[in-house]
PDB file of C-alpha atoms in Angstrom:
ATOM      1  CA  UNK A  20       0.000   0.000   0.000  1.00 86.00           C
ATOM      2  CA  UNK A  21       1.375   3.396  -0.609  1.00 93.00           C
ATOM      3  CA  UNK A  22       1.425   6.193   1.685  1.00 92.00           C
ATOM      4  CA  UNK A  23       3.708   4.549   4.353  1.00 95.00           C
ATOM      5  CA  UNK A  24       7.091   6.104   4.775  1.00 94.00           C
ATOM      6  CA  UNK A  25      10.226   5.566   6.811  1.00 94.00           C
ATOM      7  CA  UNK A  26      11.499   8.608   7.975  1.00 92.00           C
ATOM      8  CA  UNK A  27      14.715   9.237  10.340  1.00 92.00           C
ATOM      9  CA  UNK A  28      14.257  12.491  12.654  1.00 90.00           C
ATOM     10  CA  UNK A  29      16.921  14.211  14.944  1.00 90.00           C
ATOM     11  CA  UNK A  30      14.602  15.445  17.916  1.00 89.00           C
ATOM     12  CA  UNK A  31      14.820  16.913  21.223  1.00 86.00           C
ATOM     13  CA  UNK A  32      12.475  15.962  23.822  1.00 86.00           C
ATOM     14  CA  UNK A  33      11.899  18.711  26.930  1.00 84.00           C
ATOM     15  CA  UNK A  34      11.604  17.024  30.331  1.00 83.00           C
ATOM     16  CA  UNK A  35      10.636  18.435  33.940  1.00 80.00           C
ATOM     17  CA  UNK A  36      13.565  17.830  35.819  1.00 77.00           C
ATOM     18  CA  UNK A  37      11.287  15.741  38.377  1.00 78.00           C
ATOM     19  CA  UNK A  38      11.381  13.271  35.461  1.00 77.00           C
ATOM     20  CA  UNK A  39      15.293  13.152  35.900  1.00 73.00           C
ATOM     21  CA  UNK A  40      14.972   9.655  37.745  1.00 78.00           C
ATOM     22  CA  UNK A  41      12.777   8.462  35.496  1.00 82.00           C
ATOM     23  CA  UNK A  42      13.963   9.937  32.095  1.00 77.00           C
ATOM     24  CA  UNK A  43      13.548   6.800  29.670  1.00 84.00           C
ATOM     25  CA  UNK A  44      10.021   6.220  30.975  1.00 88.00           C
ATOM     26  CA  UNK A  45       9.233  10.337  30.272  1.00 86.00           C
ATOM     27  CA  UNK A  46      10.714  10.081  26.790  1.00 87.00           C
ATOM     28  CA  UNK A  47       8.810   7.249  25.537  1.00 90.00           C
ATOM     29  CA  UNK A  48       5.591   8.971  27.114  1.00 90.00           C
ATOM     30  CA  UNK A  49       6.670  11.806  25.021  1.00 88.00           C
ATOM     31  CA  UNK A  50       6.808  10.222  21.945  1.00 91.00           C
ATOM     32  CA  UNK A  51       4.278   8.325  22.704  1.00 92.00           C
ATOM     33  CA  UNK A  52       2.314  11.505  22.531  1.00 92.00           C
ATOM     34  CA  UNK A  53       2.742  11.675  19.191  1.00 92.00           C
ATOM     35  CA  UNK A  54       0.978   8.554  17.604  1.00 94.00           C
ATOM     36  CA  UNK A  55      -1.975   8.509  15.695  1.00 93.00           C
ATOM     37  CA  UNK A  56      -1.381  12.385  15.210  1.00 92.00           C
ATOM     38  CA  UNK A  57      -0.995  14.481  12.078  1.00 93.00           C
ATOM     39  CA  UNK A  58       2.257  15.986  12.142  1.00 91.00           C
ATOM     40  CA  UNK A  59       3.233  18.810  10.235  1.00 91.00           C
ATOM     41  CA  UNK A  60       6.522  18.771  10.705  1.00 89.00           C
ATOM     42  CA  UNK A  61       7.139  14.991   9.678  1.00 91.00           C
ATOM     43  CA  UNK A  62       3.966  15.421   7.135  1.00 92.00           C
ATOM     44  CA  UNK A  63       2.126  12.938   8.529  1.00 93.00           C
ATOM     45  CA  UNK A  64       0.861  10.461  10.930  1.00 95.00           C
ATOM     46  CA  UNK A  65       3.539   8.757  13.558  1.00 94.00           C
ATOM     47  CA  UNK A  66       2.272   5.207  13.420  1.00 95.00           C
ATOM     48  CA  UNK A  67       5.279   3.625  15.265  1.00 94.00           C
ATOM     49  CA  UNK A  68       9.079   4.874  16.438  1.00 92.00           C
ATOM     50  CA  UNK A  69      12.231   3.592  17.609  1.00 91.00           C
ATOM     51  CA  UNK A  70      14.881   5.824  18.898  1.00 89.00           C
ATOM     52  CA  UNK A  71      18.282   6.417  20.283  1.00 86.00           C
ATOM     53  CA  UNK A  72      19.652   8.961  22.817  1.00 82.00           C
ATOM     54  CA  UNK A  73      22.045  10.946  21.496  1.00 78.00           C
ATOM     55  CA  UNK A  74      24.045  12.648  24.367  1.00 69.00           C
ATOM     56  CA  UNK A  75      22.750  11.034  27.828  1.00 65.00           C
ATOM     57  CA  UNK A  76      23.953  14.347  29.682  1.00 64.00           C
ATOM     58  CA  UNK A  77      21.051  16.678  29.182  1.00 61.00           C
ATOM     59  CA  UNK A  78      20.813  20.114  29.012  1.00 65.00           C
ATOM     60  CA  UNK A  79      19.457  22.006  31.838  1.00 64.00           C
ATOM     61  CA  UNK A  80      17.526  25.031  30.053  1.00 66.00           C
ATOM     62  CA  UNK A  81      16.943  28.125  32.237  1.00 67.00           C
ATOM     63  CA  UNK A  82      13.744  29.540  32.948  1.00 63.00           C
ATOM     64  CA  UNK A  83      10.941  30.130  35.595  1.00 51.00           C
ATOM     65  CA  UNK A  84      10.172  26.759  34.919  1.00 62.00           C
ATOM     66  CA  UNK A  85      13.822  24.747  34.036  1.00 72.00           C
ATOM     67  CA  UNK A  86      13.801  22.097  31.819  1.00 76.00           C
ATOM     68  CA  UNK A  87      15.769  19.217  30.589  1.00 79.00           C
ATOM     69  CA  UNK A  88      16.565  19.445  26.529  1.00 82.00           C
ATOM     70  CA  UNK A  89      17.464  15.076  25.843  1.00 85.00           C
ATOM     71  CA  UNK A  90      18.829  14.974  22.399  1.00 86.00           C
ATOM     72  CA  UNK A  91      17.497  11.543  20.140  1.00 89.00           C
ATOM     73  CA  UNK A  92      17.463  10.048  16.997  1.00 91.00           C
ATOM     74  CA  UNK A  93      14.545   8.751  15.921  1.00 92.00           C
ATOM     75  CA  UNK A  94      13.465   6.633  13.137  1.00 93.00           C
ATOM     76  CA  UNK A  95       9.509   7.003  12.436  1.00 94.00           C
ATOM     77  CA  UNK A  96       7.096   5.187  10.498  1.00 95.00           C
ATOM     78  CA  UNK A  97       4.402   7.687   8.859  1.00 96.00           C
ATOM     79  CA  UNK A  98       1.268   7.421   7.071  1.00 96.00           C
ATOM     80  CA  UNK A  99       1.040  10.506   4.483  1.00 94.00           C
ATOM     81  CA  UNK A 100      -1.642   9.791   2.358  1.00 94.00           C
ATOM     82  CA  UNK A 101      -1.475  12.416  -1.051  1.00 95.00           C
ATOM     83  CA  UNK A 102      -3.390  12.234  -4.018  1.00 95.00           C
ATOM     84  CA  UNK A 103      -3.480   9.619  -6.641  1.00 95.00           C
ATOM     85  CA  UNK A 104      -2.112   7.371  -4.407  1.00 96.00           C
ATOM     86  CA  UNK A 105      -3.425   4.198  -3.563  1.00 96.00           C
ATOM     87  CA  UNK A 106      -5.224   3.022  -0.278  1.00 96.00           C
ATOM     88  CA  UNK A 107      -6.175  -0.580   1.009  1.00 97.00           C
ATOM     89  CA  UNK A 108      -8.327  -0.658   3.580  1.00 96.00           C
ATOM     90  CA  UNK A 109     -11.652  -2.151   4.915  1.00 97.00           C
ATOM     91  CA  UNK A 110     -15.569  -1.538   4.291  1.00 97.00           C
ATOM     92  CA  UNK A 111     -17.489  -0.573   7.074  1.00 97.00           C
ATOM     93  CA  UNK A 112     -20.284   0.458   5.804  1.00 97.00           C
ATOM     94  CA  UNK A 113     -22.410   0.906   2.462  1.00 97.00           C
ATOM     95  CA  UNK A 114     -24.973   2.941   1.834  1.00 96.00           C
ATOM     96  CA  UNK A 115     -26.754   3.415  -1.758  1.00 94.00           C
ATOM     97  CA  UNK A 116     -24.849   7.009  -1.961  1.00 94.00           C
ATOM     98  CA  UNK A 117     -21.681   6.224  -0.089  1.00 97.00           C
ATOM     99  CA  UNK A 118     -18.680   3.449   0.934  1.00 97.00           C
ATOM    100  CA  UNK A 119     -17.127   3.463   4.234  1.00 98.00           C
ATOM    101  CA  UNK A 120     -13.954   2.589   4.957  1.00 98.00           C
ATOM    102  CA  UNK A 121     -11.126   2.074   7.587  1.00 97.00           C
ATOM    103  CA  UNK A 122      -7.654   2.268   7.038  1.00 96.00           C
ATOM    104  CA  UNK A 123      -5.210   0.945   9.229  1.00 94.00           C
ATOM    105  CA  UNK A 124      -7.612   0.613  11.555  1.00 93.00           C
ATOM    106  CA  UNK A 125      -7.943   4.785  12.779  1.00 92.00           C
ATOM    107  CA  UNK A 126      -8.425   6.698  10.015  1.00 94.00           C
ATOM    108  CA  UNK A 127     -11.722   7.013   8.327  1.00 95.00           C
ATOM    109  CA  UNK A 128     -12.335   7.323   4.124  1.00 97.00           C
ATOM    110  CA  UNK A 129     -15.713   7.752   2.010  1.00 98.00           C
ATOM    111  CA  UNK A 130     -15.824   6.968  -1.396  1.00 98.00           C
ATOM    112  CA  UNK A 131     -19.213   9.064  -2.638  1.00 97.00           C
ATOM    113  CA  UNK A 132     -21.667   7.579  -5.557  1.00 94.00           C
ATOM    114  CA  UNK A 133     -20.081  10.396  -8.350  1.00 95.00           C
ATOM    115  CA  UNK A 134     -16.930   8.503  -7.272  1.00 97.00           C
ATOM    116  CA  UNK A 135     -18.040   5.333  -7.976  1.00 97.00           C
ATOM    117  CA  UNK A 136     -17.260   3.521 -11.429  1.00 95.00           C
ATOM    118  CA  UNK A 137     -20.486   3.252 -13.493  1.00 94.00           C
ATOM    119  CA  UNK A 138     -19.308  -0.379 -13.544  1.00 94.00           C
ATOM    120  CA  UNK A 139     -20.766  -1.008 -10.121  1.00 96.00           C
ATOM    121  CA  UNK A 140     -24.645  -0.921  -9.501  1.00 95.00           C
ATOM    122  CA  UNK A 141     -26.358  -0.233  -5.905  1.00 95.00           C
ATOM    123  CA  UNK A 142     -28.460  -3.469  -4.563  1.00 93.00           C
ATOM    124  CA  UNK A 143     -29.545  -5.301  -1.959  1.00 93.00           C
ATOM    125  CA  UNK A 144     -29.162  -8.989  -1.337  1.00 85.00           C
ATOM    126  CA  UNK A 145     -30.763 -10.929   1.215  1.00 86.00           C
ATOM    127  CA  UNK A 146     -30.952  -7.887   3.551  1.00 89.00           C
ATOM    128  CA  UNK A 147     -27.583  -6.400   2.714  1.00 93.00           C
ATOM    129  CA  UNK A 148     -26.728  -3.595   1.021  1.00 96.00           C
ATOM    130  CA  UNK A 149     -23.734  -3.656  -1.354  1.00 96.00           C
ATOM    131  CA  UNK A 150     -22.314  -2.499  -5.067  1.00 96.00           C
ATOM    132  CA  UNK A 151     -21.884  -4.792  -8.017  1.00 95.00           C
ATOM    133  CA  UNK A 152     -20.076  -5.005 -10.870  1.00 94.00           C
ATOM    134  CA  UNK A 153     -22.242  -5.433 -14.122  1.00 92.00           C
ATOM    135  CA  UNK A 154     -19.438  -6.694 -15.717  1.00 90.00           C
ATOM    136  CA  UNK A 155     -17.691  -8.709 -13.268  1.00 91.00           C
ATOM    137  CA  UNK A 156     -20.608 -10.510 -11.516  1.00 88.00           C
ATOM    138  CA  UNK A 157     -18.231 -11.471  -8.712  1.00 90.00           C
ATOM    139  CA  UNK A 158     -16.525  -8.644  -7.841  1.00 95.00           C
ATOM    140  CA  UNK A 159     -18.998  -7.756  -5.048  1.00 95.00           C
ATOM    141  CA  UNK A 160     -18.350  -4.586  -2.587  1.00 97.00           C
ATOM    142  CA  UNK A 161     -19.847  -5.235   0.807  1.00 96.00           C
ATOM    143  CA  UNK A 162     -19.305  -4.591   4.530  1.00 97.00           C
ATOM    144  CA  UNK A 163     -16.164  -6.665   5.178  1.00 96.00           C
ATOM    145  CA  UNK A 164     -14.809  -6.408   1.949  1.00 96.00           C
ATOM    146  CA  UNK A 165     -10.863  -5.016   1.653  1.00 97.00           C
ATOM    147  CA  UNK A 166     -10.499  -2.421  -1.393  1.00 97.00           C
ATOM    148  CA  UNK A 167      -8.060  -0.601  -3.170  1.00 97.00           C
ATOM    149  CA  UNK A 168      -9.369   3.047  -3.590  1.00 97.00           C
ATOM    150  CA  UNK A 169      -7.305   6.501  -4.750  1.00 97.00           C
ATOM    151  CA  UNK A 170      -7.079   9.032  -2.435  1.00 97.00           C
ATOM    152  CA  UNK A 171      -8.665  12.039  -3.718  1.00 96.00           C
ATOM    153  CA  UNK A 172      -7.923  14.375  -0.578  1.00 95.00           C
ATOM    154  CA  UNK A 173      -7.445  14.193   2.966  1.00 93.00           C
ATOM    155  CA  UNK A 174      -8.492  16.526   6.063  1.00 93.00           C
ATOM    156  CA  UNK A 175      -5.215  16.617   8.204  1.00 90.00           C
ATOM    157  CA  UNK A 176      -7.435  17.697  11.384  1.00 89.00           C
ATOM    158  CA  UNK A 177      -9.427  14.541  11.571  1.00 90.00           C
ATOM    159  CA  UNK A 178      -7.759  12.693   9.750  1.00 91.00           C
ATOM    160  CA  UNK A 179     -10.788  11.700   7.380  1.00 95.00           C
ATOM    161  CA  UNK A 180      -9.916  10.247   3.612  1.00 97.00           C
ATOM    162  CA  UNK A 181     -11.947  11.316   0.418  1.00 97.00           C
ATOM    163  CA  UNK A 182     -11.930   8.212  -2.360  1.00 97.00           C
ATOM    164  CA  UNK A 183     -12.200   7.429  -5.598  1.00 97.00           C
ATOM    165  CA  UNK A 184     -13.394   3.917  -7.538  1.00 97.00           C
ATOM    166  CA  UNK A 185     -12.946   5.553 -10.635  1.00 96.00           C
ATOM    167  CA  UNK A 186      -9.987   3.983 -12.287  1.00 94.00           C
ATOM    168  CA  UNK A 187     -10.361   0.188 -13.363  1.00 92.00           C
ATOM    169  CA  UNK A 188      -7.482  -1.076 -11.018  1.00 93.00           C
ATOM    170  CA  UNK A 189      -9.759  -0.194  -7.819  1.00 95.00           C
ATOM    171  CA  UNK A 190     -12.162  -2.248  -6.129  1.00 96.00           C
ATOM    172  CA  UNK A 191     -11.748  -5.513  -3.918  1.00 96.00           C
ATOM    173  CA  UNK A 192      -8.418  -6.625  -3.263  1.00 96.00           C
ATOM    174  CA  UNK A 193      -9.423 -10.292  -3.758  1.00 94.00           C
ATOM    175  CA  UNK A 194     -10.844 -10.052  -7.464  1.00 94.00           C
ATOM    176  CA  UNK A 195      -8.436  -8.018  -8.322  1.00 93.00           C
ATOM    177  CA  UNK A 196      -5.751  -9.995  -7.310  1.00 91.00           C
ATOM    178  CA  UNK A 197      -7.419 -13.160  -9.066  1.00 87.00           C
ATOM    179  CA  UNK A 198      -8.284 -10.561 -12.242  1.00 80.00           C
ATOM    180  CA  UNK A 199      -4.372  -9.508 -12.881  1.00 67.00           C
ATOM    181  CA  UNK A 200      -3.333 -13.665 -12.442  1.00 57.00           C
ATOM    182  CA  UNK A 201      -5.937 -14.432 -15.223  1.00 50.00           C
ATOM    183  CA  UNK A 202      -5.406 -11.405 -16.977  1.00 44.00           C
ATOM    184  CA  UNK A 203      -0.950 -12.282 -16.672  1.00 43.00           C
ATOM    185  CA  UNK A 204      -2.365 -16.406 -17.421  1.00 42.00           C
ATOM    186  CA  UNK A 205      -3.998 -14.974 -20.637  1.00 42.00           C
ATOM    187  CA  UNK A 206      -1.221 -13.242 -21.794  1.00 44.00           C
ATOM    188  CA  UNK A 207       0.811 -16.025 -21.460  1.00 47.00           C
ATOM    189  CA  UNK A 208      -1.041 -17.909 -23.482  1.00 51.00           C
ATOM    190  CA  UNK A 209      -1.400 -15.439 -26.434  1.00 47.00           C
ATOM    191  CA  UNK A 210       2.090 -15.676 -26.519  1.00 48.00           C
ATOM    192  CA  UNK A 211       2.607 -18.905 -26.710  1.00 53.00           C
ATOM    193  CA  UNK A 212       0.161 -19.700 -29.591  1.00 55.00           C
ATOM    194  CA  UNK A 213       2.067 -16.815 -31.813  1.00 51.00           C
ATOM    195  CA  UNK A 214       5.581 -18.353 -31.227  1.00 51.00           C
ATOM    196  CA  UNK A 215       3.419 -22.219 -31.861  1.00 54.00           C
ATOM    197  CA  UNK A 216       1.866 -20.189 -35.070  1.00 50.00           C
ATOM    198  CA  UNK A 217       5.329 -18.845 -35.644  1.00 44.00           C
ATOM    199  CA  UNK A 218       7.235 -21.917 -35.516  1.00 48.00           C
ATOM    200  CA  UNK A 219       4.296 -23.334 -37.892  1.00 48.00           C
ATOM    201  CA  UNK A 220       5.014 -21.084 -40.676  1.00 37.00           C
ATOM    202  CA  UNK A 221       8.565 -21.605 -40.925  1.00 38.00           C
ATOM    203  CA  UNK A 222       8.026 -25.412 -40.684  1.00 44.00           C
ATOM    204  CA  UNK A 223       5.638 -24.658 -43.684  1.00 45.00           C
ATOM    205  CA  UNK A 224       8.124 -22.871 -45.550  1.00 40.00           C
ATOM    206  CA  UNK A 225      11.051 -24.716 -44.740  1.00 40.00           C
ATOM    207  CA  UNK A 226      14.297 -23.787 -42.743  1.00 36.00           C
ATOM    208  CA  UNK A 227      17.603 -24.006 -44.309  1.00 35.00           C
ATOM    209  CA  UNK A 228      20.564 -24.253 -42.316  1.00 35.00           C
ATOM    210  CA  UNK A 229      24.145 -22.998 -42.410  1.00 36.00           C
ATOM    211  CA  UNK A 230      25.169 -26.459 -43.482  1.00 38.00           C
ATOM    212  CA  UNK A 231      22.651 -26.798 -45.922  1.00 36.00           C
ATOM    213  CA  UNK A 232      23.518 -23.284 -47.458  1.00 35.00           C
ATOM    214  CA  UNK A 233      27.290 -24.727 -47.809  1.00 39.00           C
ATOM    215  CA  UNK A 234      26.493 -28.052 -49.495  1.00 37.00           C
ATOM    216  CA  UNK A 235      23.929 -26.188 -51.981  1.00 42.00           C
ATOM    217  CA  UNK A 236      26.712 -23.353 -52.686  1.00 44.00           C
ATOM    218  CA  UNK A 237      29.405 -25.974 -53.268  1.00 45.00           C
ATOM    219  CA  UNK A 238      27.060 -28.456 -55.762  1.00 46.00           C
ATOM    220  CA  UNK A 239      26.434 -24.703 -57.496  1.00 46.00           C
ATOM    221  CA  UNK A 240      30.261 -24.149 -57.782  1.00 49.00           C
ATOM    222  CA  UNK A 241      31.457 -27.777 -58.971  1.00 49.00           C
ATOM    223  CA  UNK A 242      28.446 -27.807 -61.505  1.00 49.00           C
ATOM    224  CA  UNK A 243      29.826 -24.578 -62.968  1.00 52.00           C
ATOM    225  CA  UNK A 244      33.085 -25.704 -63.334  1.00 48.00           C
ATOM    226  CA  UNK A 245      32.302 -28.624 -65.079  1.00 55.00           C
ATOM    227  CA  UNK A 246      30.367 -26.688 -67.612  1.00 51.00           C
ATOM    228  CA  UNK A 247      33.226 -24.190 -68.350  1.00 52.00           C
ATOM    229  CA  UNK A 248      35.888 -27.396 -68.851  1.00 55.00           C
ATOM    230  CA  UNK A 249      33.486 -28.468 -71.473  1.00 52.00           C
ATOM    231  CA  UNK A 250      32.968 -25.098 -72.495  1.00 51.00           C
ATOM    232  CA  UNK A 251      36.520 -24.701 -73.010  1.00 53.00           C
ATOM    233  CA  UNK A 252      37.023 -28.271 -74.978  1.00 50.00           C
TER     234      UNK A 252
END
């Protein structure tokens, strides 16, 4: 899935010096902080971290109110969703208008009807409510299902997802995945009948090989010279 990122961060973490016995314990609470947040300064959401202290003799900084300045390196794993990229993530809900989805568990999409392929039509099946294809009969969008959608936009504050099922490579992860290995199976077999229709013609024609070329060429040559000597007598 795209919009996960690796990202390595130098940071400094500010600590009451009552946490001075317990600074390891105040540092992951710190970054702890963090998670599940949008974050403009790593653009986007801190999903996990690992870090390393830098310099374990922090700086006392001078105030009213003194703090402790603990140097780290960090190594962050984001989620920064951006258009046109692709999501995978799992329906919650569907409505005749909408499709609700959760990705990675926290953050919230919609995919909207004017965003939905005309592929897929709105019905109702024993009681539940879900979009199918007209062309695929079963690629079937229902509550439970995991999709691939594109990101149209994304509201930082709330971290809530606008979608798309507009391109042909979007829709449920499971047909598509068995779609691409017939669609790959098909291919494969297209090119096997040219090079068997290939190899057919040439059989038709006839092949000549480089030995064959040599004995031809030197029955050519010793016929000519046998009609020059009796050319010449």
């Amino acid at each position: 899935m795209e919009g996960l990122k690796v990202s390595d961060a130098n940071m400094v973490v500010y600590l009451h010096p009552s946490k001075s016995n317990k600074f390891y314990e105040a540092i992951l609470r710190e970054l702890s902080s963090l998670l599940f947040k949008f974050n403009e300064n790593f653009d986007g959401v801190v999903l996990a971290y690992e870090f390393n202290i830098l310099d374990k003799n922090a700086k006392i900084l001078n105030g009213i109110h003194p703090y402790l300045a603990v140097r780290l390196k960090a190594k962050l794993l984001l989620f920064s969703p951006k258009p046109n990229m692709l999501l995978e993530g799992k329906v919650v809900k569907v409505t005749q208008g909408s499709i609700h989805v959760i990705v990675l568990g926290f953050s919230s999409a919609v995919i909207t009807d004017e965003d939905i392929r005309n592929e897929f039509v709105y019905k109702t099946k024993n009681g539940e409510e879900v979009f199918s294809s007209k062309v695929h009969k079963r690629h079937v969008i229902k509550v439970g299902t995991m999709i691939r959608f594109l990101v149209k936009s994304l509201d930082e504050e709330i971290l809530h997802i606008s979608g798309s099922l507009a391109p042909d490579h979007t829709g449920s992860i499971h047909w598509l995945a068995n779609h691409l290995e017939d669609v790959t199976v098909t291919d494969r077999s297209k090119k096997k009948r040219r090079e068997d229709e290939e190899e057919s013609v040439l059989q038709d024609h006839g092949t000549v090989s480089v030995e064959a070329l040599s004995i031809n060429n030197h029955r050519r040559s010793k016929k000519s010279k046998e009609k020059r000597r009796k050319a010449d007598s």
